[in-house]
PDB file of C-alpha atoms in Angstrom:
ATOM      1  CA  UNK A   1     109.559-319.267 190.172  1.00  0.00           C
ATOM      2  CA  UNK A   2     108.940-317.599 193.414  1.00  0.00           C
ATOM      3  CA  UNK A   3     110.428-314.620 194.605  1.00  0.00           C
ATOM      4  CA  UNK A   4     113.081-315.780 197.162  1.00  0.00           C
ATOM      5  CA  UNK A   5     112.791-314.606 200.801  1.00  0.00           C
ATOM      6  CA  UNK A   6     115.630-311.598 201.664  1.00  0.00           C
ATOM      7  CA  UNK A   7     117.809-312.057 204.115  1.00  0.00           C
ATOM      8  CA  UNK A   8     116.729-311.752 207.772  1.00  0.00           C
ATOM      9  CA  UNK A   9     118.148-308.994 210.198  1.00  0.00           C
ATOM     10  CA  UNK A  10     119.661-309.363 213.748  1.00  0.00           C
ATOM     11  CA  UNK A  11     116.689-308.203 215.369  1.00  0.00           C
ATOM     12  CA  UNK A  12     114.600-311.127 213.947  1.00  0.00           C
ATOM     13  CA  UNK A  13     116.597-313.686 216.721  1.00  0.00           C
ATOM     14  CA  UNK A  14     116.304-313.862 220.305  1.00  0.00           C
ATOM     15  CA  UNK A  15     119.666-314.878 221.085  1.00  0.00           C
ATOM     16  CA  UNK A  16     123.431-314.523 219.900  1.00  0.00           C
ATOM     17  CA  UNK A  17     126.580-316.483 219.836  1.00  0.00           C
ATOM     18  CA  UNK A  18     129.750-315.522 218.602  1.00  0.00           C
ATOM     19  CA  UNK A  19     132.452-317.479 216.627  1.00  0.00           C
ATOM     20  CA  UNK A  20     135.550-317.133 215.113  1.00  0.00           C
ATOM     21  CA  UNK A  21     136.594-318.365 211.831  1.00  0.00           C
ATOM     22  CA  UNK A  22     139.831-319.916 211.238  1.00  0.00           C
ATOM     23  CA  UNK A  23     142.016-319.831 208.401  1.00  0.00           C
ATOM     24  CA  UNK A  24     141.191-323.620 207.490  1.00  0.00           C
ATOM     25  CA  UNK A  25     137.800-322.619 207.049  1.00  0.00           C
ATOM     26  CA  UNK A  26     138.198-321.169 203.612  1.00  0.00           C
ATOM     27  CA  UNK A  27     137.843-322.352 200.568  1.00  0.00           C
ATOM     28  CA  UNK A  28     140.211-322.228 197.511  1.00  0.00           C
ATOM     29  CA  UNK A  29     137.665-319.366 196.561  1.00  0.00           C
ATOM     30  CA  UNK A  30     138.752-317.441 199.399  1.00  0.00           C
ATOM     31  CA  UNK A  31     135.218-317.773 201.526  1.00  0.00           C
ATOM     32  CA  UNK A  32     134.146-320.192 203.629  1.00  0.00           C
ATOM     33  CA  UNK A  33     133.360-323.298 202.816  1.00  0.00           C
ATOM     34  CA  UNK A  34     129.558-324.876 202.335  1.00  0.00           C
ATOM     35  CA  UNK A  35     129.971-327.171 204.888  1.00  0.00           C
ATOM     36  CA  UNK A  36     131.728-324.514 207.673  1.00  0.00           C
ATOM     37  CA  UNK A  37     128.202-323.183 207.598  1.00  0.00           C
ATOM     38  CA  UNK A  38     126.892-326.614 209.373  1.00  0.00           C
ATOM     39  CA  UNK A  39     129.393-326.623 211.330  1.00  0.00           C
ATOM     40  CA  UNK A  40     129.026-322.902 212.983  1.00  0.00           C
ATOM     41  CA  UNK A  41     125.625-323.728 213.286  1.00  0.00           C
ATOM     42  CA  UNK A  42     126.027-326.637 215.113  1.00  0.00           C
ATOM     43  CA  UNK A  43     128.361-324.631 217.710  1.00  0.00           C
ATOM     44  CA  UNK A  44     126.087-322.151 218.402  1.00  0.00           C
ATOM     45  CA  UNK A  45     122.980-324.316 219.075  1.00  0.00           C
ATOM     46  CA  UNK A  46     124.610-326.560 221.071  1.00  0.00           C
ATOM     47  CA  UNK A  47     126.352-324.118 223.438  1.00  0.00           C
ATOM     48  CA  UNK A  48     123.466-322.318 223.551  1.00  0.00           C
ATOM     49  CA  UNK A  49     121.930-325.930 225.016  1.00  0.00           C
ATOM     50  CA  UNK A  50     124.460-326.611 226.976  1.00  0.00           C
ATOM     51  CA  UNK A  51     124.026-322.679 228.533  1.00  0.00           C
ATOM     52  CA  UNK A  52     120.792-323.478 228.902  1.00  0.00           C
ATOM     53  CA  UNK A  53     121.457-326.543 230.906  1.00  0.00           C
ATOM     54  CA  UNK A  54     119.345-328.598 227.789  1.00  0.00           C
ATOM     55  CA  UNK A  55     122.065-330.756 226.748  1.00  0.00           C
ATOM     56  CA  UNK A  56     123.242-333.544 228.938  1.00  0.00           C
ATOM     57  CA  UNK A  57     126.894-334.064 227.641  1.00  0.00           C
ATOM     58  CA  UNK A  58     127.036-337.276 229.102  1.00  0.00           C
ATOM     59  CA  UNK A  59     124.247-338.763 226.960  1.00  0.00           C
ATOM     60  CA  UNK A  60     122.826-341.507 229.709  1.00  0.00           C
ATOM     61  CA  UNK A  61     119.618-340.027 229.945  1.00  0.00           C
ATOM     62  CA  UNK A  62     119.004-338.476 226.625  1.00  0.00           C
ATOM     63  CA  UNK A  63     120.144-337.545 223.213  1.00  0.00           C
ATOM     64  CA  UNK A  64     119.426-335.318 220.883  1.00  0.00           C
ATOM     65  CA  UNK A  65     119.552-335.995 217.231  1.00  0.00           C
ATOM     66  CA  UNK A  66     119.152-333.388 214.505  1.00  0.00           C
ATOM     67  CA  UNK A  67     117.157-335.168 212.003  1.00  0.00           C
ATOM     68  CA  UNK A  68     116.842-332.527 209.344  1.00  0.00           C
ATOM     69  CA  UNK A  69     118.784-329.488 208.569  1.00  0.00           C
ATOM     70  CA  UNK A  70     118.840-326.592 205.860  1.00  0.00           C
ATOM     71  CA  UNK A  71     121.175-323.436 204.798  1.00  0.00           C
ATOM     72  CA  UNK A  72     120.437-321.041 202.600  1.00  0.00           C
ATOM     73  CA  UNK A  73     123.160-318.780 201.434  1.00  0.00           C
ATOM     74  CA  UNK A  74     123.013-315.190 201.001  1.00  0.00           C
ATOM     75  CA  UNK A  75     126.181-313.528 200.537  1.00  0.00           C
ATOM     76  CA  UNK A  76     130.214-314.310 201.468  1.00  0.00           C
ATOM     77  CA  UNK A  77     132.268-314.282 204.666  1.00  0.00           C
ATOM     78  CA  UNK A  78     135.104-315.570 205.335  1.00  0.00           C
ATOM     79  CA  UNK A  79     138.629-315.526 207.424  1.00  0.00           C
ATOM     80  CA  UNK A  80     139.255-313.588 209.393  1.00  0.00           C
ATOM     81  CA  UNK A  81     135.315-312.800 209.621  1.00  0.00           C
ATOM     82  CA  UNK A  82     133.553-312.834 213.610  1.00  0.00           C
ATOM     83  CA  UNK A  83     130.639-314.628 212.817  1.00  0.00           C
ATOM     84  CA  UNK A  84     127.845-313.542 215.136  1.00  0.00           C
ATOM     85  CA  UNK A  85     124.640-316.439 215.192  1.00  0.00           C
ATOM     86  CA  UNK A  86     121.647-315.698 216.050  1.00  0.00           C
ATOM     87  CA  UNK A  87     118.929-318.162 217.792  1.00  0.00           C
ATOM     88  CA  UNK A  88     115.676-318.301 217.416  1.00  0.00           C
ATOM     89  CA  UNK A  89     112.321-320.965 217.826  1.00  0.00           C
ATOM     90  CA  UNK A  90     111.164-321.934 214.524  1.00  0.00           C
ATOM     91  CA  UNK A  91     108.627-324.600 215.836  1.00  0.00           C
ATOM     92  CA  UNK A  92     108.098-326.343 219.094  1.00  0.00           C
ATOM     93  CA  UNK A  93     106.558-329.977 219.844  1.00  0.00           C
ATOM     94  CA  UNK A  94     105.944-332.690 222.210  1.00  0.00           C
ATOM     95  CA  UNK A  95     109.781-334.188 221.531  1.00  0.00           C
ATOM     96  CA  UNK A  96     111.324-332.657 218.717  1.00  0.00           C
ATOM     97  CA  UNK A  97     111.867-328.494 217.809  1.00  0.00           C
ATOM     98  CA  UNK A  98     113.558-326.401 215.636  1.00  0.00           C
ATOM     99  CA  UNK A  99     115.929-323.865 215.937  1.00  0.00           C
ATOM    100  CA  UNK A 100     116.291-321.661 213.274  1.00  0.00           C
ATOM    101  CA  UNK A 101     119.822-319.791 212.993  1.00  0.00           C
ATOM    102  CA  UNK A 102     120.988-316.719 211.004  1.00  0.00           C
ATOM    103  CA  UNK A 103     124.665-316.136 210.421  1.00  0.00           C
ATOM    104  CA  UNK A 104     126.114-312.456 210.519  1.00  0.00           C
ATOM    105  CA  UNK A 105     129.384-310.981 209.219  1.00  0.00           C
ATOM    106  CA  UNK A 106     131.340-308.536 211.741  1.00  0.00           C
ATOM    107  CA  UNK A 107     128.732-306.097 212.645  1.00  0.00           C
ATOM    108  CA  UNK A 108     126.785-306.588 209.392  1.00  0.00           C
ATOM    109  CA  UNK A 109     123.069-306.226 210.218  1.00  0.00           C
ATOM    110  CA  UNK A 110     121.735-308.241 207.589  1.00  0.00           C
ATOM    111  CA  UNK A 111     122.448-312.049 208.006  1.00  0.00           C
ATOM    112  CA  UNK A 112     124.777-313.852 205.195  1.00  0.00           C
ATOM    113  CA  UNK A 113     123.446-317.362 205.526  1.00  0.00           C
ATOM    114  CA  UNK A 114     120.525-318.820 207.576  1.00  0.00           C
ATOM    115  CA  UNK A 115     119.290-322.103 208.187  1.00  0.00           C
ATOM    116  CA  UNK A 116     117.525-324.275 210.587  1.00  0.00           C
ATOM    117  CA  UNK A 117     118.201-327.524 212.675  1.00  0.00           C
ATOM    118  CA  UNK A 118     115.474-330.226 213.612  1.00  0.00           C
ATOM    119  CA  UNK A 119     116.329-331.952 216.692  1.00  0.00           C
ATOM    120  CA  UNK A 120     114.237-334.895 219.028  1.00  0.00           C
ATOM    121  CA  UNK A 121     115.016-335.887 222.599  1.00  0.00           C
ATOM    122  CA  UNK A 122     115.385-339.509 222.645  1.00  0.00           C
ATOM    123  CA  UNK A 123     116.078-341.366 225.500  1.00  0.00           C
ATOM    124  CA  UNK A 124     119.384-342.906 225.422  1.00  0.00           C
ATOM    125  CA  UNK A 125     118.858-346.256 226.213  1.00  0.00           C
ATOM    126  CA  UNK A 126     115.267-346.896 224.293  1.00  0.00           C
ATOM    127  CA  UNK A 127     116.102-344.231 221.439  1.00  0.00           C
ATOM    128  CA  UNK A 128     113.019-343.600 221.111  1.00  0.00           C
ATOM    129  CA  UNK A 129     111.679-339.881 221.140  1.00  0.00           C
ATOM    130  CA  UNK A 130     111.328-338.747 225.105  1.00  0.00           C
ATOM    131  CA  UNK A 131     109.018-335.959 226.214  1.00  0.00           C
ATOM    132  CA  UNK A 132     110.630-332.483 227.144  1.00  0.00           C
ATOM    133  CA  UNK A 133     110.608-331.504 230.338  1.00  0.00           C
ATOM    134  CA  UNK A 134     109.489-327.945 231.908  1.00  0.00           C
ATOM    135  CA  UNK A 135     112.653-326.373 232.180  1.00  0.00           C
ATOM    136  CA  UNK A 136     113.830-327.598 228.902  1.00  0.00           C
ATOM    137  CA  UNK A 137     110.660-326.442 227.217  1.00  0.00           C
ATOM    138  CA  UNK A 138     110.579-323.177 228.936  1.00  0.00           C
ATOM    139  CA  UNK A 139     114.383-322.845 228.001  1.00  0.00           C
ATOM    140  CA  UNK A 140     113.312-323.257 223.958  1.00  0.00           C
ATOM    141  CA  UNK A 141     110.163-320.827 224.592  1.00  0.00           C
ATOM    142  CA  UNK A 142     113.000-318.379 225.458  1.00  0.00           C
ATOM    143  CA  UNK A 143     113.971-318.352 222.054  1.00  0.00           C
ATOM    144  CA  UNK A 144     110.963-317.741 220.658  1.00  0.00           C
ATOM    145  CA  UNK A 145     110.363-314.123 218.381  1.00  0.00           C
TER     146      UNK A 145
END
């Protein structure tokens, strides 16, 4: 079996959002649950999007749809934790990207989870995948390491 790959640091993402954890967010283990993961990373690429003016909340232009996503879990945080995500491009296309997303505990400086979400713009009446546009593409270049 292959050696697994460590833990990534904070300085190996471009950009940072932080999030609180709430108390519901633990397990009967005392950690957070599996699927809080998904759902932190889900808040901080979207506001990033939304920061970045890349996500149109009303949907009648465009969507986008994650269409594959992955965690990989290296340690434990939980309540009352600061979770700090970090951003970065993993790959960039015509449509579709991924953002790749590193959770850290407090000020720890080694991330305790990271995964990755693959998105497409499609438009939102045809649903089919819809070219990104300059500032959109420039926005995602942003986050690139």
């Amino acid at each position: 079996m292959p050696d697994r790959t460590p833990p990534g640091a904070r300085a190996d993402y471009a950009a940072f959002r932080t999030l609180p954890t709430r108390w519901a967010d633990n397990d009967a283990y005392g950690h957070l649950n599996n699927i809080v993961h998904y759902a932190l990373f889900d808040t901080a690429v979207t506001l990033w999007q939304m920061e970045a003016g890349c996500f149109d909340l009303t949907g009648t232009e465009a969507k986008l749809l994650v269409v594959e996503s992955g965690c990989r879990y290296h340690a434990e945080a939980g309540f009352p934790d600061t979770i700090h995500a970090g951003l970065r491009l993993g790959r960039l296309g015509r449509s579709s990207w991924t953002t790749e997303i590193g959770l850290f505990r407090n000020d720890e400086a080694i991330a305790f989870a990271e995964g990755f979400f693959a998105q497409v713009q499609v438009g939102a009446a045809s649903g089919q995948p819809v070219a990104l546009d300059a500032a959109a593409r420039a926005a995602l270049e942003g986050l690139a390491i």
